[in-house]
Tab-separated table of N, CA and C in Angstrom:
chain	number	residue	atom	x	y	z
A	148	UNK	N	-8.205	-97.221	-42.199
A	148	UNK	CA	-7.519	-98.331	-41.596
A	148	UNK	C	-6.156	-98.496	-42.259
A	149	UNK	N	-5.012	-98.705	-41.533
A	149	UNK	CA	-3.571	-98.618	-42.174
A	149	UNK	C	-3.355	-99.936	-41.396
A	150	UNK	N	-2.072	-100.646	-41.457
A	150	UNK	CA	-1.343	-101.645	-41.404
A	150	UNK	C	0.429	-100.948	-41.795
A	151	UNK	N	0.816	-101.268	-40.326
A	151	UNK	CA	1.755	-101.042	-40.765
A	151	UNK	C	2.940	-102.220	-40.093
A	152	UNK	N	4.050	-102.465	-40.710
A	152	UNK	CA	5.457	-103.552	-40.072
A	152	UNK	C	6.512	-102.807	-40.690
A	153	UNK	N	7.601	-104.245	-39.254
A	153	UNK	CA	8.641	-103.868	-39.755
A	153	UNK	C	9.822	-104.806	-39.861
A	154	UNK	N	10.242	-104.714	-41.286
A	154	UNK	CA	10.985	-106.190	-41.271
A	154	UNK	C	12.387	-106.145	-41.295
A	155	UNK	N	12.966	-106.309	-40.068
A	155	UNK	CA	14.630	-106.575	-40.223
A	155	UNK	C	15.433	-107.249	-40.676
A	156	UNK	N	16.254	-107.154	-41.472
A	156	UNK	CA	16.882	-108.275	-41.822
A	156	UNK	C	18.236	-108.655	-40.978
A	157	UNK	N	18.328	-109.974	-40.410
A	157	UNK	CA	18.968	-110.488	-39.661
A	157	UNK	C	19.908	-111.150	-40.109
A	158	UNK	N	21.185	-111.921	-39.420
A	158	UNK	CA	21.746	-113.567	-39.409
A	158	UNK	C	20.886	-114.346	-40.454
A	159	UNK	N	19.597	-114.860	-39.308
A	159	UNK	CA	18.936	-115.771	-39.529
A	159	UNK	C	17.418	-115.459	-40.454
A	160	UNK	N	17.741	-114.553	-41.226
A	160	UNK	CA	17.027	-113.757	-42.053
A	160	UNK	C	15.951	-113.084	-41.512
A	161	UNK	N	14.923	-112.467	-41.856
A	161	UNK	CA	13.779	-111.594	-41.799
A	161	UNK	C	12.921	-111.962	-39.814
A	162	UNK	N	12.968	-110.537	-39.585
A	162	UNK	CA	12.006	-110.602	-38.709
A	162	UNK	C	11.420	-109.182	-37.827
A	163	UNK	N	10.011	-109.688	-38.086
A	163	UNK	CA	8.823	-109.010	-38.400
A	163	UNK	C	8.100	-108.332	-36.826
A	164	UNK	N	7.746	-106.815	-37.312
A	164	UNK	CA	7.479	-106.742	-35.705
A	164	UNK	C	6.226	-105.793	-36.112
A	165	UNK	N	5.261	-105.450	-35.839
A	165	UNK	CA	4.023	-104.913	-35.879
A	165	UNK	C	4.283	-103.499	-35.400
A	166	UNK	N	4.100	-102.025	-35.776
A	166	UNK	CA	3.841	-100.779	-35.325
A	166	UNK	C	2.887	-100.329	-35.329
A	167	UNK	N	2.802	-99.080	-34.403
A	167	UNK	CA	1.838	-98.424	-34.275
A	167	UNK	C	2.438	-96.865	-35.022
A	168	UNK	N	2.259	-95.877	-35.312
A	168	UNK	CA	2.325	-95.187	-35.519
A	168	UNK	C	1.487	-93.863	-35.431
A	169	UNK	N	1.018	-93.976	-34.377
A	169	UNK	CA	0.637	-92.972	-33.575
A	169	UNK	C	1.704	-91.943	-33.307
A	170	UNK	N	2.486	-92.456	-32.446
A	170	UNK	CA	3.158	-91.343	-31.750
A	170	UNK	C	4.602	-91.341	-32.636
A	171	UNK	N	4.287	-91.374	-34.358
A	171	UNK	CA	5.234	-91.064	-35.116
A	171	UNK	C	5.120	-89.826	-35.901
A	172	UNK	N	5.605	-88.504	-35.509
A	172	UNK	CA	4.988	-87.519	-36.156
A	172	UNK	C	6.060	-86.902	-37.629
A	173	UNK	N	7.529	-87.462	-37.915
A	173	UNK	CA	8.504	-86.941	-38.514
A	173	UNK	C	9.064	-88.448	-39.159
A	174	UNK	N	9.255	-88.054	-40.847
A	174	UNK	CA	10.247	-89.507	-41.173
A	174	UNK	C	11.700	-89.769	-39.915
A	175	UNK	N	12.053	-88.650	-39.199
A	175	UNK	CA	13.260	-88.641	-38.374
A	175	UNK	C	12.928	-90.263	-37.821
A	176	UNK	N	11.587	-89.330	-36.876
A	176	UNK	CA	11.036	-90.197	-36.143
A	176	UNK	C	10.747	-91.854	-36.650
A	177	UNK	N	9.977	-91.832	-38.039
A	177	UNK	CA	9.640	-93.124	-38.285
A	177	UNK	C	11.445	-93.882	-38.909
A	178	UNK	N	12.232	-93.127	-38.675
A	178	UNK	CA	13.684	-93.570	-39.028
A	178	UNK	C	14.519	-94.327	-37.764
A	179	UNK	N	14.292	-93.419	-36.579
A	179	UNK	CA	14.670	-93.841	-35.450
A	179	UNK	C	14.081	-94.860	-35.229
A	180	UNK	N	13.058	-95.249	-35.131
A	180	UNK	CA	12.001	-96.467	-34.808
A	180	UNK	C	12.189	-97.718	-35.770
A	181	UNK	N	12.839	-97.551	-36.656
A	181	UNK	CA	13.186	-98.607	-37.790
A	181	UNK	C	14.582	-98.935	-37.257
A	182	UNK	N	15.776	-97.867	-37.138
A	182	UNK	CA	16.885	-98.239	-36.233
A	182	UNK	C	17.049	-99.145	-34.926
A	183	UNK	N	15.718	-98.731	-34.264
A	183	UNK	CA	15.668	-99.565	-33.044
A	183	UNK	C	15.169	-100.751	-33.180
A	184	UNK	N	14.866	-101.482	-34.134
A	184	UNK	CA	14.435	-102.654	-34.671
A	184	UNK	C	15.543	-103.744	-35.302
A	185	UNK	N	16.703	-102.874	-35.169
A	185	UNK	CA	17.641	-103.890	-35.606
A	185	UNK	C	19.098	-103.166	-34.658
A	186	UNK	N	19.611	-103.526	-33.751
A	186	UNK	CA	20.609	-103.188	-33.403
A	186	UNK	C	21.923	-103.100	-33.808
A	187	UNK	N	21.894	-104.493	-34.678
A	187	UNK	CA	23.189	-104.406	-35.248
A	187	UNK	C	23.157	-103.881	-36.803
A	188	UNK	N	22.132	-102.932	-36.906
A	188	UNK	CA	22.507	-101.481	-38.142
A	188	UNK	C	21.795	-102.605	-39.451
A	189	UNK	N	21.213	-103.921	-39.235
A	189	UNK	CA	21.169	-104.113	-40.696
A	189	UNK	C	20.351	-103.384	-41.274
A	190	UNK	N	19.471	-103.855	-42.520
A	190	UNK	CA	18.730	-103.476	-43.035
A	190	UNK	C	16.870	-103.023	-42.985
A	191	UNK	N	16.280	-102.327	-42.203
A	191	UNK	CA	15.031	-102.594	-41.968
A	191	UNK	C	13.662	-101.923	-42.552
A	192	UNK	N	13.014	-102.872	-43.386
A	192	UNK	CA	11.958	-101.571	-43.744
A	192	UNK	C	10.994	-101.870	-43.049
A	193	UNK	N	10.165	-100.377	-43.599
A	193	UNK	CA	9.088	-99.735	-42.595
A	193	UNK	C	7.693	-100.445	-43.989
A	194	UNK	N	7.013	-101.054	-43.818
A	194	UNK	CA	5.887	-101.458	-44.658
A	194	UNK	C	4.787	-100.719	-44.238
A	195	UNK	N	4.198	-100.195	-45.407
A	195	UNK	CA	2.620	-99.221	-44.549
A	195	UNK	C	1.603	-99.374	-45.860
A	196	UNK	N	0.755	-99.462	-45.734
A	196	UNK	CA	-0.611	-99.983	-46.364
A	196	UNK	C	-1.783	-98.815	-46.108
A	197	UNK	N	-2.191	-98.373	-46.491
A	197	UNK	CA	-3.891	-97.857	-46.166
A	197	UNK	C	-4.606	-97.944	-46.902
A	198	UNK	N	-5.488	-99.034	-45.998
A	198	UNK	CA	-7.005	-99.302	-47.056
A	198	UNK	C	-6.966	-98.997	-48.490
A	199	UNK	N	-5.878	-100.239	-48.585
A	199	UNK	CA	-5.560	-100.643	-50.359
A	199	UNK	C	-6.124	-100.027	-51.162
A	200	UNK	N	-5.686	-98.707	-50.740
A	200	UNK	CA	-5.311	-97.260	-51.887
A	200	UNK	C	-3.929	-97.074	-52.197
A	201	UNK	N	-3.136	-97.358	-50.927
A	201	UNK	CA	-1.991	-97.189	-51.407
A	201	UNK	C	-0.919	-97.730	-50.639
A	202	UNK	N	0.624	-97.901	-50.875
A	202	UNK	CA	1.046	-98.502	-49.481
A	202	UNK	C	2.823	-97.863	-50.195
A	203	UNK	N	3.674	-97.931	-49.120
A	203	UNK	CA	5.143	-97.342	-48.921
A	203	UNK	C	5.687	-98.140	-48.530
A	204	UNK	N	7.007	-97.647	-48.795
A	204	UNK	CA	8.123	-98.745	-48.310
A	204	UNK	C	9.202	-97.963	-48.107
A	205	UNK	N	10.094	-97.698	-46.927
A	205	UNK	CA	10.951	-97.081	-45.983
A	205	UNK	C	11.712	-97.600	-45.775
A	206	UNK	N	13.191	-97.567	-46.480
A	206	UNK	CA	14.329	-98.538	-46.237
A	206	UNK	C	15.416	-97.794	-45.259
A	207	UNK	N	15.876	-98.183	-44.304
A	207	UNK	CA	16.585	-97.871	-43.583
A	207	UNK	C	17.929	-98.544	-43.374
A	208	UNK	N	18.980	-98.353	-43.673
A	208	UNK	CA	20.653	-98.937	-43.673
A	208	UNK	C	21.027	-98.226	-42.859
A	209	UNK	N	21.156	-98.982	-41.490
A	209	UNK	CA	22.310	-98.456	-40.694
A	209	UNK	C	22.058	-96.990	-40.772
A	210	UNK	N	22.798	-95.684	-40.177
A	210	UNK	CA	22.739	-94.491	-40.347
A	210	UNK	C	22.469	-93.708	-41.287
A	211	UNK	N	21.963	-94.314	-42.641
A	211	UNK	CA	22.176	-93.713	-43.656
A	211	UNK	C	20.810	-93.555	-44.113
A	212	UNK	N	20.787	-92.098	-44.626
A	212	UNK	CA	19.196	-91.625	-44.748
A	212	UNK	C	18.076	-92.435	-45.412
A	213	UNK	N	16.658	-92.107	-44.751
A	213	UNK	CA	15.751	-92.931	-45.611
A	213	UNK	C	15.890	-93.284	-46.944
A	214	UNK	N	15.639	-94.138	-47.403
A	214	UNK	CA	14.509	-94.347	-48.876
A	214	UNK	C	13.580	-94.600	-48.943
A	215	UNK	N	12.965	-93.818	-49.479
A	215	UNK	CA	11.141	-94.023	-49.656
A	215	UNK	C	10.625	-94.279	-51.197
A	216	UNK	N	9.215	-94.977	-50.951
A	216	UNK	CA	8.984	-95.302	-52.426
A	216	UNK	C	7.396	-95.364	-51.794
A	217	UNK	N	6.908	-94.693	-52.540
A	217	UNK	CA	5.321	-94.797	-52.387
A	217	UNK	C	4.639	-94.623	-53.364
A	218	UNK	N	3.212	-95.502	-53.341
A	218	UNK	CA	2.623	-95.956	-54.828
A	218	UNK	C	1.935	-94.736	-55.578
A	219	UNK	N	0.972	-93.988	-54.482
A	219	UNK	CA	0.147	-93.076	-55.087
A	219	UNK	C	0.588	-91.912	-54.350
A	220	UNK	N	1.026	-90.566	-54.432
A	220	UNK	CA	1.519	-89.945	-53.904
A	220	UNK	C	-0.033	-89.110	-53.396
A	221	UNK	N	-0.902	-88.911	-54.132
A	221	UNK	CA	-2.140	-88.199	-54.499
A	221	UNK	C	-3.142	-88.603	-53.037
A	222	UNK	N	-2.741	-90.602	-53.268
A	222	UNK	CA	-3.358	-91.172	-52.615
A	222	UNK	C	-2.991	-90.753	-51.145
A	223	UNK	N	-1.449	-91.005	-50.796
A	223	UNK	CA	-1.153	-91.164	-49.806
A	223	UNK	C	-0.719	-89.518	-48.864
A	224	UNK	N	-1.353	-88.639	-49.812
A	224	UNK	CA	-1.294	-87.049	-49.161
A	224	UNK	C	-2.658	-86.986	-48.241
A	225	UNK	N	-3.609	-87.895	-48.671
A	225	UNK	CA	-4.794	-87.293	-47.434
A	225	UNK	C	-5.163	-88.632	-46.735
A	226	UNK	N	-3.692	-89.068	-46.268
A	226	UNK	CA	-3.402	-89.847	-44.752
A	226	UNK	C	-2.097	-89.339	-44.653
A	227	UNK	N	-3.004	-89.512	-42.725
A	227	UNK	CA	-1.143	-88.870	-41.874
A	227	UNK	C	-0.442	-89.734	-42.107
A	228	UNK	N	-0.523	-90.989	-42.364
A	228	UNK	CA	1.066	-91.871	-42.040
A	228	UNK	C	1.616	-91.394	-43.600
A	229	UNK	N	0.698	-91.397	-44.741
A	229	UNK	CA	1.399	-91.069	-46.113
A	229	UNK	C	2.038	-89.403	-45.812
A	230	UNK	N	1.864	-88.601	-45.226
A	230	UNK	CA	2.283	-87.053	-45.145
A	230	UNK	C	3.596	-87.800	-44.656
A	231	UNK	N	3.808	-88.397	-43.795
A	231	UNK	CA	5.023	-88.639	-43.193
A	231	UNK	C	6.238	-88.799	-44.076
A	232	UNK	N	6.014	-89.601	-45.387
A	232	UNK	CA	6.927	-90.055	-46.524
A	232	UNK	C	6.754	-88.881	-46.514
A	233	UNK	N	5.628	-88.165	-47.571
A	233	UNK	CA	5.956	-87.439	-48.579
A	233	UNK	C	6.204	-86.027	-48.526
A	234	UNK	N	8.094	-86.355	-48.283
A	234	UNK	CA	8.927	-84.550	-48.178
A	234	UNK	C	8.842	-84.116	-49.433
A	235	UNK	N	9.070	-83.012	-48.766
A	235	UNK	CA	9.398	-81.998	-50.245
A	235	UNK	C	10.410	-82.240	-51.093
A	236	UNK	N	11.384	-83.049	-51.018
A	236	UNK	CA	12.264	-83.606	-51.306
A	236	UNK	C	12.051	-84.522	-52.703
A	237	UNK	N	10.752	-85.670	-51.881
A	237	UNK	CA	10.422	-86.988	-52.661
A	237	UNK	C	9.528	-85.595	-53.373
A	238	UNK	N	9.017	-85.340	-53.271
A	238	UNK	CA	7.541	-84.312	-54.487
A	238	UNK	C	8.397	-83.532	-55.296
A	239	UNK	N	9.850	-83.171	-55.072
A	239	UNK	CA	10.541	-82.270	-55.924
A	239	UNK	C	9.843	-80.855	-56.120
A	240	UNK	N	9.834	-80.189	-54.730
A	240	UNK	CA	9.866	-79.584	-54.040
A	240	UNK	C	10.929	-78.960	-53.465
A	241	UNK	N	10.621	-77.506	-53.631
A	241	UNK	CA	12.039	-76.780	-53.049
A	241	UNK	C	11.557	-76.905	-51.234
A	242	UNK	N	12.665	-77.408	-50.469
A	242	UNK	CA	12.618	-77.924	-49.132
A	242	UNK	C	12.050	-76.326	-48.267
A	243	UNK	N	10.837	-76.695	-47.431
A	243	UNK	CA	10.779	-75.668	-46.515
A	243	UNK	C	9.228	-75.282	-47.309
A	244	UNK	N	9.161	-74.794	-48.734
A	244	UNK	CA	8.302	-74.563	-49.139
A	244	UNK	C	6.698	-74.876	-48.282
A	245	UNK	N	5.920	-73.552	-48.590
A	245	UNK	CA	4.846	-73.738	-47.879
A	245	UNK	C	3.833	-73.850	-49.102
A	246	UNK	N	3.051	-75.457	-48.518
A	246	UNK	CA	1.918	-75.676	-48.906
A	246	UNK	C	0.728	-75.045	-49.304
A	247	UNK	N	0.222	-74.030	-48.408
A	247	UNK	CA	-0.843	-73.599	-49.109
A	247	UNK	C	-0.672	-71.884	-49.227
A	248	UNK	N	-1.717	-71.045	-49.716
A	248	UNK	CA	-1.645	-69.849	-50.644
A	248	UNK	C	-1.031	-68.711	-49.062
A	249	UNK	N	-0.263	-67.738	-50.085
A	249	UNK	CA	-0.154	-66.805	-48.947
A	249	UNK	C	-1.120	-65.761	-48.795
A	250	UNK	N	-1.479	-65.678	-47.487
A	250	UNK	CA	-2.467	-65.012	-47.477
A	250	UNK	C	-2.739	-63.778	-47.513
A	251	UNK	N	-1.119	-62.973	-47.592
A	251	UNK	CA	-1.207	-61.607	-47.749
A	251	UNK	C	-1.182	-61.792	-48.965
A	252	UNK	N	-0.769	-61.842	-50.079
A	252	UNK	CA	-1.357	-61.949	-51.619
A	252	UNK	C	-2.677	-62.369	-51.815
A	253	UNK	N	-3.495	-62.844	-51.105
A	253	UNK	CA	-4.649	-63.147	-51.515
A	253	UNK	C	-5.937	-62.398	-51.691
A	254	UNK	N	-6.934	-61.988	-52.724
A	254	UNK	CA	-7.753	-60.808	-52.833
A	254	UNK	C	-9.209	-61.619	-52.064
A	255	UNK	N	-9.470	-61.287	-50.938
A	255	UNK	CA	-10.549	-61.874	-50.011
A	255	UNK	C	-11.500	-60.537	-50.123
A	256	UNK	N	-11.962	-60.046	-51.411
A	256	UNK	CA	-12.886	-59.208	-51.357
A	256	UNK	C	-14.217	-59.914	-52.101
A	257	UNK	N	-13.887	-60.548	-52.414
A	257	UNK	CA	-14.710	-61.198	-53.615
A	257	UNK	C	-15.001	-61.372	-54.632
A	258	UNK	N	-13.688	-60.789	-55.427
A	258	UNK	CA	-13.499	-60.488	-56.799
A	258	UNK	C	-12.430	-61.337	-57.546
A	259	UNK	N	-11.786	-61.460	-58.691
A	259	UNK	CA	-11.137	-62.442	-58.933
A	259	UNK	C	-10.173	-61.978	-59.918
A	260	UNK	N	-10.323	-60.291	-59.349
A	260	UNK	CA	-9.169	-59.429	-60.109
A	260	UNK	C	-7.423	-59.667	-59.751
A	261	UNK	N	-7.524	-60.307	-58.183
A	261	UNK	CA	-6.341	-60.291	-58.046
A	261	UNK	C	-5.257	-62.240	-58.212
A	262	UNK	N	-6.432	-62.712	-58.598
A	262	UNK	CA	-5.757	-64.293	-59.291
A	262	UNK	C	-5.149	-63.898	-60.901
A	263	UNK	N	-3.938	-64.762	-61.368
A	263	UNK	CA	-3.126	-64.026	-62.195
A	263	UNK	C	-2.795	-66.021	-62.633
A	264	UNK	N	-2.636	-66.132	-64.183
A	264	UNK	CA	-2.167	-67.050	-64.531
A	264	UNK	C	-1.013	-67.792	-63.985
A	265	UNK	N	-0.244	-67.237	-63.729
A	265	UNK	CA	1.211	-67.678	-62.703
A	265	UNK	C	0.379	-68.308	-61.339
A	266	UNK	N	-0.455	-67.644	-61.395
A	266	UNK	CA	-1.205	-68.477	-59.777
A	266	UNK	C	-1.478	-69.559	-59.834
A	267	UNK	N	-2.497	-70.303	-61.288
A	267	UNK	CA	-2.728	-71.277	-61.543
A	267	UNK	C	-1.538	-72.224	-61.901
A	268	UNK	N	-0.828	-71.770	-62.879
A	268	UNK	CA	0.577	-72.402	-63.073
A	268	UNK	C	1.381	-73.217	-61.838
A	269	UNK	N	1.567	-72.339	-61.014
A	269	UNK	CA	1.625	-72.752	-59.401
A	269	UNK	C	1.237	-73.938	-58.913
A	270	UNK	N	-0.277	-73.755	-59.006
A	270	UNK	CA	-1.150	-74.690	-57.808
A	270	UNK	C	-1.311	-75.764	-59.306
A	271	UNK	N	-1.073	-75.625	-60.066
A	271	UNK	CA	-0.970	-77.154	-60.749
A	271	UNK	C	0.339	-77.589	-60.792
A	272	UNK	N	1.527	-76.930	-60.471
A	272	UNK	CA	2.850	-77.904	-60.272
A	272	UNK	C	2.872	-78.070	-58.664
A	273	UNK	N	2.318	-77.347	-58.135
A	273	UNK	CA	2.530	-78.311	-57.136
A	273	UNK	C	1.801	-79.071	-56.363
A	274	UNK	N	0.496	-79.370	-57.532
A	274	UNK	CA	-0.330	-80.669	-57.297
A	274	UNK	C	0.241	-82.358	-57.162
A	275	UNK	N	0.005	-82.946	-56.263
A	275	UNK	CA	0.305	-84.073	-55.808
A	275	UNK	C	0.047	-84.916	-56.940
A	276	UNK	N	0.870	-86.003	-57.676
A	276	UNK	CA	0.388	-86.739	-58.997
A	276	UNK	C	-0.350	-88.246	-58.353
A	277	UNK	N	-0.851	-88.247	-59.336
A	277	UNK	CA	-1.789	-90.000	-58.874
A	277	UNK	C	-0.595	-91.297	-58.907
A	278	UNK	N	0.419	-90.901	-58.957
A	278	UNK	CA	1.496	-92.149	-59.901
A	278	UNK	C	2.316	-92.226	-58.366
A	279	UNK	N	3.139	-92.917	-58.230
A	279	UNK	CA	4.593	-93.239	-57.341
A	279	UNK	C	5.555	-92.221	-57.678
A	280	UNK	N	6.068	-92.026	-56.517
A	280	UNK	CA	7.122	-91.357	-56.432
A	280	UNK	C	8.121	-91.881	-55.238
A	281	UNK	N	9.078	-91.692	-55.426
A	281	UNK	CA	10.583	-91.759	-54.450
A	281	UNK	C	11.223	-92.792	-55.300
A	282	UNK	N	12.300	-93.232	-54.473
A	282	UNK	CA	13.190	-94.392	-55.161
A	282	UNK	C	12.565	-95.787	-55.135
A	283	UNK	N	12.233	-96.094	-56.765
A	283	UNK	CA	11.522	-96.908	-57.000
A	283	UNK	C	12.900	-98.244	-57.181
A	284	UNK	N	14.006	-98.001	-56.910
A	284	UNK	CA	14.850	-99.148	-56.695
A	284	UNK	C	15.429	-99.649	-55.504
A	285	UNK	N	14.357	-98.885	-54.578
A	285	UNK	CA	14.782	-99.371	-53.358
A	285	UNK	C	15.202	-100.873	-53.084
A	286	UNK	N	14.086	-101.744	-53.406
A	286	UNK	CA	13.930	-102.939	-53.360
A	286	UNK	C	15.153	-104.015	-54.404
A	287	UNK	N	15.394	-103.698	-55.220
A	287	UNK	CA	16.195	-103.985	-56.366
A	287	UNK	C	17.761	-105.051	-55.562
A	288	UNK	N	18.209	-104.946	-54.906
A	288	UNK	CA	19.332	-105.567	-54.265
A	288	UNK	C	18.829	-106.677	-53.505
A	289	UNK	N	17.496	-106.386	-52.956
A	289	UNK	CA	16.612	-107.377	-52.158
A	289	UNK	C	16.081	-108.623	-53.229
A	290	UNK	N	15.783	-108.281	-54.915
A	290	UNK	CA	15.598	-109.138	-55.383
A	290	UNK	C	14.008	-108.614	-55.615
A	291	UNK	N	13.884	-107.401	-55.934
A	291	UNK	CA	12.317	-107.266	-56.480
A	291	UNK	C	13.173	-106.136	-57.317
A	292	UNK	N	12.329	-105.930	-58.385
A	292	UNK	CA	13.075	-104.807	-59.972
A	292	UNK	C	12.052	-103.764	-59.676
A	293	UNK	N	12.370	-102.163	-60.397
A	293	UNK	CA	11.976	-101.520	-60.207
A	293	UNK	C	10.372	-101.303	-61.235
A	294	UNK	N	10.456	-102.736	-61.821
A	294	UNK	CA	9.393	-102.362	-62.718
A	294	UNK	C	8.491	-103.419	-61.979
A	295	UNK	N	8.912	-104.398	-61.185
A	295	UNK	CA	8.011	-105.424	-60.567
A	295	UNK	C	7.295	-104.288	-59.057
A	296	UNK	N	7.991	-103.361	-58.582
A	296	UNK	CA	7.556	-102.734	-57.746
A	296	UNK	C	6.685	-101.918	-58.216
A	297	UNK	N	6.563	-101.411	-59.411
A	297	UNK	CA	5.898	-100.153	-59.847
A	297	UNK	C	4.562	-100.624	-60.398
A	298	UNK	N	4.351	-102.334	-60.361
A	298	UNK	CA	3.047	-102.926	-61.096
A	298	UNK	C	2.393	-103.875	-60.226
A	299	UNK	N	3.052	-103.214	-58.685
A	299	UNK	CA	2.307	-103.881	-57.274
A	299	UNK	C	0.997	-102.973	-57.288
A	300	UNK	N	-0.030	-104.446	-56.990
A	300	UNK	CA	-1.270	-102.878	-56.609
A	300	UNK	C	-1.359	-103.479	-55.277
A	301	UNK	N	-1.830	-102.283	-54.944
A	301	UNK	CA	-1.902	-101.698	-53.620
A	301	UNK	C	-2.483	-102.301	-52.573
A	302	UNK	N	-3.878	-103.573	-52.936
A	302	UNK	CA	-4.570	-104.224	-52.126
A	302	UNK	C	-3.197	-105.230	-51.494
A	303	UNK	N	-2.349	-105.743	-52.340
A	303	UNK	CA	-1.532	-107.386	-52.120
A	303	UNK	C	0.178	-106.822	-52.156
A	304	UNK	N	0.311	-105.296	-52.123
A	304	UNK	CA	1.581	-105.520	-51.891
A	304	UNK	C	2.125	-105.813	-50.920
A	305	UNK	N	1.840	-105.621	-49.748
A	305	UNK	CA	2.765	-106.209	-48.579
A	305	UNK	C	3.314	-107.515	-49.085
A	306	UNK	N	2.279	-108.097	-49.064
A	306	UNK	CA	2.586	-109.678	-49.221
A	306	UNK	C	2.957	-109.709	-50.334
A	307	UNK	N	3.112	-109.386	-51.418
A	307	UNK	CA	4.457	-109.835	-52.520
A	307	UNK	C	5.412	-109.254	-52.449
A	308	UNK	N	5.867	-108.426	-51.431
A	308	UNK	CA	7.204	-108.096	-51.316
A	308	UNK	C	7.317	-108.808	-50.248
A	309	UNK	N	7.057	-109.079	-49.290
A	309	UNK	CA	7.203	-109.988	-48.189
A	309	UNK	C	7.775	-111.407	-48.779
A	310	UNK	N	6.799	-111.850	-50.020
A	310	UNK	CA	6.942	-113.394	-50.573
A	310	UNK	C	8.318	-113.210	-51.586
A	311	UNK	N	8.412	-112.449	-52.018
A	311	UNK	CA	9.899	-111.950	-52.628
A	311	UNK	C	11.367	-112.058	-51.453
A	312	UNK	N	10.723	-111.728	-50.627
A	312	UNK	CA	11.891	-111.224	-49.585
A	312	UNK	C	12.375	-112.831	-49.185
A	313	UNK	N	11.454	-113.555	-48.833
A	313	UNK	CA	11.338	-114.880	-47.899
A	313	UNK	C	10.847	-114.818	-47.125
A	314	UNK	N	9.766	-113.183	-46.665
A	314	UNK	CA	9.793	-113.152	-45.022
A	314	UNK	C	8.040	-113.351	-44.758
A	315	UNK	N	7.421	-113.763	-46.278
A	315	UNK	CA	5.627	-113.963	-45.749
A	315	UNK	C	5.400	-114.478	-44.557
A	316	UNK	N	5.966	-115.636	-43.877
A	316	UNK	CA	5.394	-116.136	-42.964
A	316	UNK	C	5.727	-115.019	-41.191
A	317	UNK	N	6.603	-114.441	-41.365
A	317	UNK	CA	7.029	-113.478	-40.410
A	317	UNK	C	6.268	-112.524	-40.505
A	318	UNK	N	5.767	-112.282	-41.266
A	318	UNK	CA	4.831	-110.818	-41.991
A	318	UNK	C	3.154	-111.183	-42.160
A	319	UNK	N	2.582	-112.612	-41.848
A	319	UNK	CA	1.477	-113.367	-41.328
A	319	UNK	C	1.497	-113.008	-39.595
A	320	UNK	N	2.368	-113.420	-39.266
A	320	UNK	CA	2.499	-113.062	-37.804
A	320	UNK	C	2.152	-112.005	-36.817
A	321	UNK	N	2.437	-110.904	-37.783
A	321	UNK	CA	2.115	-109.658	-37.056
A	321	UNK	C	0.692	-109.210	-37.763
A	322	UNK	N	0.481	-109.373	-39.175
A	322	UNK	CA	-1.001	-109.139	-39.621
A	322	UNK	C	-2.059	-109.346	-38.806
């Protein structure tokens, strides 16, 4: 179960609109859809939650590329809406890189002559960590610090960044 909003910031401050994210398959995508939530380019993030394991936050300015900040990276790799954040980019990851083993190097005889220390070396750097990753100062101009974001747990963050923002009661609305 995920929960996801999206809160624009306006004139007349914050306002809150409920997504689906189904038919969001690319951050492009969940970028465009945050754009169209505010016409006049302000500020809008994307809030996403799943079953308070873990939850993200997607800041969008006007044309200018995402920021992402997500709590458990570990957590949020085995859900689709968390794959969506987490580029190769935010994992520090060389871009393009493929995920899993190649299969013409691989010894499928049944022996374990052809695994080589460098293999393991490998598949433990580019294991997903249990901790946050992306820009953990996203929030910081909004009036939340990067150390008040990093000691949100995961069941109640919406709502203390929401209650930070001013925008809880807009962000009740769509819950």
């Amino acid at each position: 179960m995920y929960f996801a909003a999206l809160l624009a910031r306006t004139e007349d401050g914050w306002e809150a609109s409920d997504t689906e994210l189904d038919d969001v398959e690319t951050l492009s995508d969940l970028a465009d859809l945050a754009r169209e939530a505010s016409p006049d380019e302000d500020t809008v993030l994307v809030l996403i939650e799943q079953e308070d394991s873990w939850f993200g936050v997607v800041r969008v300015d006007g044309e200018d590329d995402p920021r992402i900040y997500v709590s458990d990276a570990a957590a949020a790799q085995r859900s689709s809406y968390g794959e969506l954040l987490l580029t190769d980019e935010l994992l520090g990851r060389e871009p393009g890189a493929d995920d899993g083993p190649d299969l013409d190097s691989l010894d499928l005889d049944g022996t374990e002559d052809g695994e080589s220390e460098d293999d393991e070396e490998e598949t433990a750097a580019d294991a997903v960590p249990h901790s946050p990753v992306g820009d953990s100062e996203i929030l910081d101009d909004l009036g939340i610090s990067e150390k008040e974001l990093r000691a949100l747990d995961a069941e109640d963050a919406l709502n203390a960044i929401a209650e930070a923002l001013g925008a809880s009661e807009v962000l009740e609305t769509v819950r």
